[in-house]
Tab-separated table of C-alpha atoms and ligand atoms in Angstrom:
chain	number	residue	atom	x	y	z
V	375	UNK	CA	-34.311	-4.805	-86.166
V	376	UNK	CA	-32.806	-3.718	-83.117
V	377	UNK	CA	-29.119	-2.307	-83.406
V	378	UNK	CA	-26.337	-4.272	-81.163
V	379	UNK	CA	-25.406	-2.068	-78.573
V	380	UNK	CA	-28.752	-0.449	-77.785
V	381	UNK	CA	-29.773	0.124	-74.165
V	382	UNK	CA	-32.423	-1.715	-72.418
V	383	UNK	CA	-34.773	0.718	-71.859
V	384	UNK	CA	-35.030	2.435	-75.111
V	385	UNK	CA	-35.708	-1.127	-76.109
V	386	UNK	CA	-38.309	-1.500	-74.104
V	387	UNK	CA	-39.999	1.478	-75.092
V	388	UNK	CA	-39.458	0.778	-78.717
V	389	UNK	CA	-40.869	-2.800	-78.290
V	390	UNK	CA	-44.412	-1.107	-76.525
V	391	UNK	CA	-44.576	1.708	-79.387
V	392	UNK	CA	-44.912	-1.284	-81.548
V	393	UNK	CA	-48.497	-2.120	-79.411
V	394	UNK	CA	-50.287	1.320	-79.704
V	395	UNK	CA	-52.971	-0.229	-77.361
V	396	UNK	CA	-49.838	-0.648	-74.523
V	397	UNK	CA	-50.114	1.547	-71.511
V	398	UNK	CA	-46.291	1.349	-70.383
V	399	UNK	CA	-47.442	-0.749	-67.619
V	400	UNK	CA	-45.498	-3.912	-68.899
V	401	UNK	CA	-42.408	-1.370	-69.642
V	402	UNK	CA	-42.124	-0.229	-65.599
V	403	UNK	CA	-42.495	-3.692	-64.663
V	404	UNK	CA	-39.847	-4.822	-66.903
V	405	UNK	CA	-37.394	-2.222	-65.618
V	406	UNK	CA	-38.592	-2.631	-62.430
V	407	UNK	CA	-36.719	-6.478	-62.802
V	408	UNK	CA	-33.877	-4.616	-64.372
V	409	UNK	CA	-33.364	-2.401	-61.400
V	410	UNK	CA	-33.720	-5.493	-58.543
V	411	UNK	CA	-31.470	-7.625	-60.747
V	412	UNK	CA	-28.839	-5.009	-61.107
V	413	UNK	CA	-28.568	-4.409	-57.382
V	414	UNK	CA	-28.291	-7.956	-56.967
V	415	UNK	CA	-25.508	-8.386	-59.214
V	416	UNK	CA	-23.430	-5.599	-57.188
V	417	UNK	CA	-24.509	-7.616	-54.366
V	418	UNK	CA	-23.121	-10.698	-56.114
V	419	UNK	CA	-20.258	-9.375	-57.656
V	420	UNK	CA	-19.262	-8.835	-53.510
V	421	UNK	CA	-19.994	-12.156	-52.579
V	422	UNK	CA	-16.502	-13.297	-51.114
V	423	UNK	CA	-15.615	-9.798	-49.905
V	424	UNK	CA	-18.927	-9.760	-47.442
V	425	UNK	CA	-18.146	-13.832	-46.928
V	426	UNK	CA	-15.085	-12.820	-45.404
V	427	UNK	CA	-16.366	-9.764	-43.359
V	428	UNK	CA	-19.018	-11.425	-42.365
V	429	UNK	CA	-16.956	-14.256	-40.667
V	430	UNK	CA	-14.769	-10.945	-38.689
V	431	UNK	CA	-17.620	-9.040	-37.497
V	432	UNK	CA	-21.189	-10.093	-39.304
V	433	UNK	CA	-21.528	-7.017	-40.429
V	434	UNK	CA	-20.977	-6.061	-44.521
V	435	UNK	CA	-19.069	-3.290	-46.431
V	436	UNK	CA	-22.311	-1.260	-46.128
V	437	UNK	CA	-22.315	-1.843	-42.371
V	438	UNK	CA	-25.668	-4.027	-42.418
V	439	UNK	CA	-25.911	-7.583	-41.102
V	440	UNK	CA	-24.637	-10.250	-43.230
V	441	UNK	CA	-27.168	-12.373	-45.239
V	442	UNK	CA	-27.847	-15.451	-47.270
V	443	UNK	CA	-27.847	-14.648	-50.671
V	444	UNK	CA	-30.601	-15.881	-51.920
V	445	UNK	CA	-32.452	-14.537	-49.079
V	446	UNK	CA	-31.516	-11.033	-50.266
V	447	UNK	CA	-32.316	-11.330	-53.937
V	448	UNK	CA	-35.572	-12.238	-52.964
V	449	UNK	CA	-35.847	-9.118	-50.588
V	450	UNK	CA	-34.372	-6.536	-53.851
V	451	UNK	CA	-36.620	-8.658	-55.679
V	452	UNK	CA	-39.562	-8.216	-53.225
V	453	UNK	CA	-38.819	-4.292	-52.501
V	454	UNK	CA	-38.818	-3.013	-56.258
V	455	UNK	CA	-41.096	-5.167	-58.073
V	456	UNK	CA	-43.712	-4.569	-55.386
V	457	UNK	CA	-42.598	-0.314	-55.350
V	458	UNK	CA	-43.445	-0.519	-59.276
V	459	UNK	CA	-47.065	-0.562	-58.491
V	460	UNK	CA	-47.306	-3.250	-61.663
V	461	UNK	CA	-47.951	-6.652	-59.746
V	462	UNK	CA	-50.486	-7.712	-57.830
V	463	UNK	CA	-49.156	-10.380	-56.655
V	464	UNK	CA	-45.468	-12.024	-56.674
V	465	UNK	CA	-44.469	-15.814	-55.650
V	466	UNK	CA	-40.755	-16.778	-55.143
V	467	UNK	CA	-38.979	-19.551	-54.498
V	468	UNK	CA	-38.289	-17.901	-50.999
V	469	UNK	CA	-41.338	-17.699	-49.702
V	470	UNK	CA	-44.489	-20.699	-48.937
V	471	UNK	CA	-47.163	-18.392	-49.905
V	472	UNK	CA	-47.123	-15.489	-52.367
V	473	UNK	CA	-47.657	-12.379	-51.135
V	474	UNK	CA	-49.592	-9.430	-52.507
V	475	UNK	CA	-48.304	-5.595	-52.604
V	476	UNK	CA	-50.463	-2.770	-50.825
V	477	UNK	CA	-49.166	-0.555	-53.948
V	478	UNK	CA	-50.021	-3.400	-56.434
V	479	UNK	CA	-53.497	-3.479	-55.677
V	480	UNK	CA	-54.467	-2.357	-59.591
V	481	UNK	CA	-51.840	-3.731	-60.752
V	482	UNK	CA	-51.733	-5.654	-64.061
V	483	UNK	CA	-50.062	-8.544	-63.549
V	484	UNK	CA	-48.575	-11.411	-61.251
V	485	UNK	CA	-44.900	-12.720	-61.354
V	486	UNK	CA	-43.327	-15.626	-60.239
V	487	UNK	CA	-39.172	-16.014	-59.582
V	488	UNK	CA	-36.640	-17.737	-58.817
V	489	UNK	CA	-34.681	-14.833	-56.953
V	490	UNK	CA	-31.301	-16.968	-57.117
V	491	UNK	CA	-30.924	-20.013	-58.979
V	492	UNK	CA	-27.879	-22.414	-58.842
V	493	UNK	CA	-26.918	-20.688	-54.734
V	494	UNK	CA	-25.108	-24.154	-54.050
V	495	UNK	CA	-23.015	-22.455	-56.220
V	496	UNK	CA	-21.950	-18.958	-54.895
V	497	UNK	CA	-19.390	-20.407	-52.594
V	498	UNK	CA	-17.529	-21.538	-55.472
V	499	UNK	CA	-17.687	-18.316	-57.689
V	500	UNK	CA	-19.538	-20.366	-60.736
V	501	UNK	CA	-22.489	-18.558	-62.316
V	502	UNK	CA	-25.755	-17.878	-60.982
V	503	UNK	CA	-29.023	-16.187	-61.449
V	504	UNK	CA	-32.511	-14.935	-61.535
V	505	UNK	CA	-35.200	-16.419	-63.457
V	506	UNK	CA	-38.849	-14.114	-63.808
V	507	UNK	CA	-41.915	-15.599	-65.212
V	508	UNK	CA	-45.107	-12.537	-66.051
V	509	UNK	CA	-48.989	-13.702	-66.531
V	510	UNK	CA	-51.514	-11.350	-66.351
V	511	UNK	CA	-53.572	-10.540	-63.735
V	512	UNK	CA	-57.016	-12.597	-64.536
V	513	UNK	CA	-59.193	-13.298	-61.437
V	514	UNK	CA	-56.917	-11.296	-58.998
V	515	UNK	CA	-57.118	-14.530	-56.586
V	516	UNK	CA	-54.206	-16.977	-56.200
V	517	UNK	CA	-55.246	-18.816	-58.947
V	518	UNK	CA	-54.113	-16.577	-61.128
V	519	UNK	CA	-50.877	-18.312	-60.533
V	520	UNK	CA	-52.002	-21.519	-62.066
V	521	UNK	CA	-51.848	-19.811	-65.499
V	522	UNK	CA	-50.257	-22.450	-68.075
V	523	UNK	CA	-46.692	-21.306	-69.115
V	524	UNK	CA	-47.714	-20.362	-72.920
V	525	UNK	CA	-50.146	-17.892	-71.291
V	526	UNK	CA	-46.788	-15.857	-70.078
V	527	UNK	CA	-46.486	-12.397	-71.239
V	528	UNK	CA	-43.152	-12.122	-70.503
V	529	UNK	CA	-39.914	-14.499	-68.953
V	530	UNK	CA	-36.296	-13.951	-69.103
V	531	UNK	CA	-33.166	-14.407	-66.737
V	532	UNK	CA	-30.307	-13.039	-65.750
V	533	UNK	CA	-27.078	-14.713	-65.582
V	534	UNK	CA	-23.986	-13.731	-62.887
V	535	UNK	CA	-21.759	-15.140	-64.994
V	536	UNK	CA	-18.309	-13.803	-66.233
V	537	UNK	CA	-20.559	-10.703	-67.478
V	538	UNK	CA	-23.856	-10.194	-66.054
V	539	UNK	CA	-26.623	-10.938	-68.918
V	540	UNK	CA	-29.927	-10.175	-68.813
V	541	UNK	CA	-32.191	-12.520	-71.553
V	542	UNK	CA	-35.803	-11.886	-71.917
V	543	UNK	CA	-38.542	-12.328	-74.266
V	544	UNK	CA	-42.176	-10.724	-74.422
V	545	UNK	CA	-43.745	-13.453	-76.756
V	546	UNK	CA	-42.135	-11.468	-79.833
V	547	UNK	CA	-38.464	-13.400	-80.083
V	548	UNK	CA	-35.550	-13.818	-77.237
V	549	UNK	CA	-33.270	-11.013	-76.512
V	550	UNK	CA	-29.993	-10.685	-74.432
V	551	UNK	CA	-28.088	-7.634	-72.792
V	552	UNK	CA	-24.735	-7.840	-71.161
V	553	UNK	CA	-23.749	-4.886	-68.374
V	554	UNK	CA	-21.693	-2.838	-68.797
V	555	UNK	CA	-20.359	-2.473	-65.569
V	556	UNK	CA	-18.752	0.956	-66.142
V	557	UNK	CA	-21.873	2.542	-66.740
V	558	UNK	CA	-24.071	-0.351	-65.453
V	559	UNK	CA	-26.304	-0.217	-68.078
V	560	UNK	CA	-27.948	-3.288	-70.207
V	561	UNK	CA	-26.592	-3.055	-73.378
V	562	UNK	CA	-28.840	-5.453	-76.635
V	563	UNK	CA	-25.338	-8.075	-77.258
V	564	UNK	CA	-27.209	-10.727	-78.317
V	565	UNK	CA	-30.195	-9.299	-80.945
V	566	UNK	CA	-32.894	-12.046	-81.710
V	567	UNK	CA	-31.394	-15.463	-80.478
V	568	UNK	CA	-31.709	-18.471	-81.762
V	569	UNK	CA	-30.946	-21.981	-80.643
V	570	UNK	CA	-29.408	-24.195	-82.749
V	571	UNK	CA	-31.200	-26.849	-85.184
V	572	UNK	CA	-28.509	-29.405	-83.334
V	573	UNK	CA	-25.877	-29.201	-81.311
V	574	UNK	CA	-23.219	-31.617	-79.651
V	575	UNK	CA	-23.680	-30.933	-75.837
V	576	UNK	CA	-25.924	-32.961	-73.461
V	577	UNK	CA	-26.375	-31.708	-69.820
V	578	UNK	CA	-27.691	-33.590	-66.949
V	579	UNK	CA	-26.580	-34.581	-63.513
V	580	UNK	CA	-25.265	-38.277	-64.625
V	581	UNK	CA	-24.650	-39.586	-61.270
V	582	UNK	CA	-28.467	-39.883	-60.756
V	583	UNK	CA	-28.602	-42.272	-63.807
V	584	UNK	CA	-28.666	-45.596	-61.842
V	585	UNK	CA	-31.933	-43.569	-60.389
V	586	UNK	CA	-33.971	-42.441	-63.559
V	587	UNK	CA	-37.432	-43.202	-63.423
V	588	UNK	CA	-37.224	-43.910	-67.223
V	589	UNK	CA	-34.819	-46.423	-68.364
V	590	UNK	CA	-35.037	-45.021	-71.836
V	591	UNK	CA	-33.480	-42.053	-70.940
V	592	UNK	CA	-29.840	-44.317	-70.468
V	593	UNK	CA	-30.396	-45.793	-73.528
V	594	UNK	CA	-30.736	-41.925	-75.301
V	595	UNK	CA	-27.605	-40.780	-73.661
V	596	UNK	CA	-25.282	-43.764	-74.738
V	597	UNK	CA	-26.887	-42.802	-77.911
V	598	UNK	CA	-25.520	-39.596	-77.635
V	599	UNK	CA	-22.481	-40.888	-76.453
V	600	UNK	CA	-22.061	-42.792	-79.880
V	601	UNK	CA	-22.446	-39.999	-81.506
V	602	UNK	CA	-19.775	-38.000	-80.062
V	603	UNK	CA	-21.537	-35.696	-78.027
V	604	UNK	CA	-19.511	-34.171	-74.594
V	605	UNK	CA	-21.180	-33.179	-71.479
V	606	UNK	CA	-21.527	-30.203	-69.806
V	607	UNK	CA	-23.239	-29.756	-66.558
V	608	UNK	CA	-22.960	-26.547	-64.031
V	609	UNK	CA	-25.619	-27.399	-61.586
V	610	UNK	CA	-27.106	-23.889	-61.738
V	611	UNK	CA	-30.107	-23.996	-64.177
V	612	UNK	CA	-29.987	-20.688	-65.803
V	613	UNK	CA	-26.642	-20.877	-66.675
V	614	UNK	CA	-26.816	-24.754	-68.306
V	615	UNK	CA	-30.020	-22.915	-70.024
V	616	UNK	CA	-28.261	-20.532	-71.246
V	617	UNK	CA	-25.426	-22.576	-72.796
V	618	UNK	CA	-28.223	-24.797	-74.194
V	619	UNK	CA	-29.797	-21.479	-75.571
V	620	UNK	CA	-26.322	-20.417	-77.596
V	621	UNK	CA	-24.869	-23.784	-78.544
V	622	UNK	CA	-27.672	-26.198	-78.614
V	623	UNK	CA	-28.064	-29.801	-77.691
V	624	UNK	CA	-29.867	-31.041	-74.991
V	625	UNK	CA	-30.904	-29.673	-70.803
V	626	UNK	CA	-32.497	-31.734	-68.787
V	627	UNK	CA	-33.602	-32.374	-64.982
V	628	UNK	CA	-35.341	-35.735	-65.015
V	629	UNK	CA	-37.570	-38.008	-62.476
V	630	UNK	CA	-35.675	-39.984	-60.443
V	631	UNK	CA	-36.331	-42.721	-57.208
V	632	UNK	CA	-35.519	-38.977	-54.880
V	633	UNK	CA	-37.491	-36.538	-57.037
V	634	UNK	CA	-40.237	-38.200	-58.529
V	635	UNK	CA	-41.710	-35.304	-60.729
V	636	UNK	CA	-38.156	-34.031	-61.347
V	637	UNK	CA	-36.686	-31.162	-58.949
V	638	UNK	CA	-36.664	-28.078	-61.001
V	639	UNK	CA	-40.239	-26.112	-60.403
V	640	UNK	CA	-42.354	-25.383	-62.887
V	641	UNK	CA	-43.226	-21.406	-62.252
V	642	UNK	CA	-40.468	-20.275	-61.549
V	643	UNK	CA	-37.699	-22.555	-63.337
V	644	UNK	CA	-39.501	-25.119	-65.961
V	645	UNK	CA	-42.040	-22.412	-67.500
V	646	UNK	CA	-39.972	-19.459	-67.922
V	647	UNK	CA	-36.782	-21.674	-69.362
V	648	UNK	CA	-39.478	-23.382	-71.969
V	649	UNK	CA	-40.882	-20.057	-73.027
V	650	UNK	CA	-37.691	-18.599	-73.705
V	651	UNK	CA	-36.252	-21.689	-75.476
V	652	UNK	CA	-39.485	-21.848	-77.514
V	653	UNK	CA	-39.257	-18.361	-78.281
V	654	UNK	CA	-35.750	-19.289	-79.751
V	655	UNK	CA	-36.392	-22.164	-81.681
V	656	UNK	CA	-36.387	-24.701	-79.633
V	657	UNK	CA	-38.588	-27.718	-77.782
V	658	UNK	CA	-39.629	-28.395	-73.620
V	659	UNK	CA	-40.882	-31.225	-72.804
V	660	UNK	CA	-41.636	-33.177	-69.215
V	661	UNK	CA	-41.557	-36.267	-71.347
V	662	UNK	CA	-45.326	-36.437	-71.564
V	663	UNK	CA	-46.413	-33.035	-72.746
V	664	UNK	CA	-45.218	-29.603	-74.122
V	665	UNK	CA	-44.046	-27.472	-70.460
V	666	UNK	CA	-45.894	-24.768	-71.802
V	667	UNK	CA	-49.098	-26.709	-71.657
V	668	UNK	CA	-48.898	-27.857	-67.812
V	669	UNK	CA	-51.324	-26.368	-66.291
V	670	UNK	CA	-50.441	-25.714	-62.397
V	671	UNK	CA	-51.907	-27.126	-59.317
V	672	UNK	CA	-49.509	-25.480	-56.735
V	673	UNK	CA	-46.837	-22.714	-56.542
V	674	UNK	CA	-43.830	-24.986	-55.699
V	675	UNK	CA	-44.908	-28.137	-58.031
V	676	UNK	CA	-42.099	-29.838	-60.032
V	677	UNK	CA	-42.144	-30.929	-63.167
V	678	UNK	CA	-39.416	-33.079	-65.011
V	679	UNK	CA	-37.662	-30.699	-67.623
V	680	UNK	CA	-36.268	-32.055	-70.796
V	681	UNK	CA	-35.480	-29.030	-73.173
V	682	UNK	CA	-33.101	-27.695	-75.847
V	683	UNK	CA	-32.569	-28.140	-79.990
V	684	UNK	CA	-35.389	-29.541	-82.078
V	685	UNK	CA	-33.277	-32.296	-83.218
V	686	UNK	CA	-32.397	-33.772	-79.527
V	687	UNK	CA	-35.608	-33.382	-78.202
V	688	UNK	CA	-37.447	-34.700	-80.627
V	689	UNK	CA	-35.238	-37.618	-80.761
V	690	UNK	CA	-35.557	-38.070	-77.136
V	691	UNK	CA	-39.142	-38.416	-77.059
V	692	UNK	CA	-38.607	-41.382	-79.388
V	693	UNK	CA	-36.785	-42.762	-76.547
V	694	UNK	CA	-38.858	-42.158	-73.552
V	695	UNK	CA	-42.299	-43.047	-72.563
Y	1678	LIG	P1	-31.778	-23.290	-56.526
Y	1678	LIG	O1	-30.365	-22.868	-56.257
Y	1678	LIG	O2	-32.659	-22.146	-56.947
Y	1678	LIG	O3	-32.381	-24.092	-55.403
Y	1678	LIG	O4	-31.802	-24.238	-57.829
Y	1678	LIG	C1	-30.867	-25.288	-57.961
Y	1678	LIG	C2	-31.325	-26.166	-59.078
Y	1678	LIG	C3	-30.960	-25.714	-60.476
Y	1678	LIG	O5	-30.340	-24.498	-60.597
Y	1678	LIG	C4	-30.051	-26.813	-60.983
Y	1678	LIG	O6	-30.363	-27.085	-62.331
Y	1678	LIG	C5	-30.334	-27.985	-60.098
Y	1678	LIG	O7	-30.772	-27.445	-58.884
Y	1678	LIG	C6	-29.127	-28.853	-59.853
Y	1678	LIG	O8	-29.505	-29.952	-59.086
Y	1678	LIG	P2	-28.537	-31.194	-58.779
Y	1678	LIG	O9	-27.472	-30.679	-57.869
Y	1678	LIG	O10	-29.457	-32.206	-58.135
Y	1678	LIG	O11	-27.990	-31.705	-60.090
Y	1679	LIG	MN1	-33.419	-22.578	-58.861
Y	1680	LIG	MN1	-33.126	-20.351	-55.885
């Protein structure tokens, strides 16, 4: 068992010296994501500051033009997962089509992220972040892409939250690292996470209820109502997630009349979330079938998401048809 305080990469090499068949490939790739996110998070942690410059003079503390966001992250994203030589090709939220790296040409595997997830929310300083989902590289065509999720090799986050947190989880049990921003290095905080059997929180975006595809779905939150449940709801995915992931209860982003398979998308948002959540404990479901089952037709699909503690989800499906 890993010891709390333990720094990301040594724990990444001791995870591959467990696989004696490993070639380190999966190791650069993984600090490859560590390096982007990291840069983002500066990035991030400047957000007002460059908000303000950029309204003076458009230009940023490091004199460059001033940029969206998300736009950004998926450049850092983009510039050092492609420079790692690991991934052949890389699809993002950011972009129509995915694109595939000169240097990546033998490399191992694809990825798929979300480069910044919850960006309605920057302008009010509530948390943020990246989301990575990892196959491996099968037919090295596009369709390598329309892995199902339990196929990943690897998913994880990382939250901009009060600390910056990176979660992740290679098939073998979730981890999470919190910076420490005086060294900025990932430290292991949160060894071997588990979800909760139960918990007491349910978190979805209530106004929509009047449009919910499935009417049993009001029916399961009064019943969680009874019960005594609260609601929490932050409007950027990774960081509900990763509430879900520590205190249990219930996540979910259904179909409604607007989005009729849900809006959250399934490579880069539903699958890695469900992998991770399995991986703690936990259930995701669309409703109809295990996440990490859907098999993909297209890069941006969406997929209703309905995942958290055994006991909600499982109770939910008694609800919902
Ligand atoms: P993104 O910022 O990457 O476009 O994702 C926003 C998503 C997700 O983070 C969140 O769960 C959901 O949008 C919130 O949607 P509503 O505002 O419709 O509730
Ligand atoms: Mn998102
Ligand atoms: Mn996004």
């Amino acid at each position: 068992m890993a010891e709390i305080g333990m720094d990301l990469n040594r724990f990444i090499l001791e995870e591959e010296r467990k696989h004696p068949q490993a070639t380190g490939s999966l190791s650069i790739a993984l600090t490859a994501i560590e390096t982007a996110t990291k840069i983002i998070a500066s990035h991030v942690r400047q957000a007002g500051l460059v908000d303000i410059l950029g309204k003076t003079g458009k230009v940023n503390v490091q004199g460059e033009e001033v940029q969206k966001l998300d736009e950004l992250a998926n450049e850092i994203m983009i510039e050092h997962l492609s420079d790692s030589g690991e991934f052949f090709a890389l699809s993002s939220e950011e972009m129509e089509e995915p694109i595939f790296p000169e240097k990546g040409k033998n490399g191992k595997y694809i990825i798929s992220f979300d480069p910044l997830d919850g960006s309605s929310n920057i302008d009010v300083n509530v948390s943020i972040g990246t989301i990575f989902s990892i196959h491996k590289k099968v037919k090295a065509t596009v369709e390598d892409f329309f892995q199902e999720g339990y196929k990943q090799v690897a998913a994880g986050y990382v939250i901009y939250g009060s600390s910056t947190m990176l979660v992740y989880s290679t098939g073998n049990g979730v981890n999470g690292f919190t910076l420490d921003p005086s060294v900025g290095t990932f430290l292991l905080s949160h060894p071997n996470m588990k979800i909760p059997e139960k918990g007491k929180i349910y978190s979805i975006n209530e106004a929509n209820a009047k449009k919910w595809i499935d009417k049993g779905l009001v029916d399961f939150i009064e019943s969680l109502k009874e019960k005594g449940y609260t609601t929490r709801y932050i409007g950027s995915m990774v960081a509900d997630v990763h509430r879900t992931l520590i205190k249990g209860g219930i996540f979910a982003y259904p179909a409604d009349k607007k989005n009729p398979n849900g809006k959250l998308r399934l490579l880069y948002e539903a699958s890695p979330m469900a992998f991770l959540i399995n991986q703690a404990g936990g259930m995701a479901t669309t409703g109809k079938e295990d996440i990490l089952k859907v098999k993909p037709e297209n890069i941006h699909q969406r997929v209703p998401v309905f995942l958290g503690s055994k006991t909600e989800i499982q109770e939910l499906l008694t609800y919902i048809s």
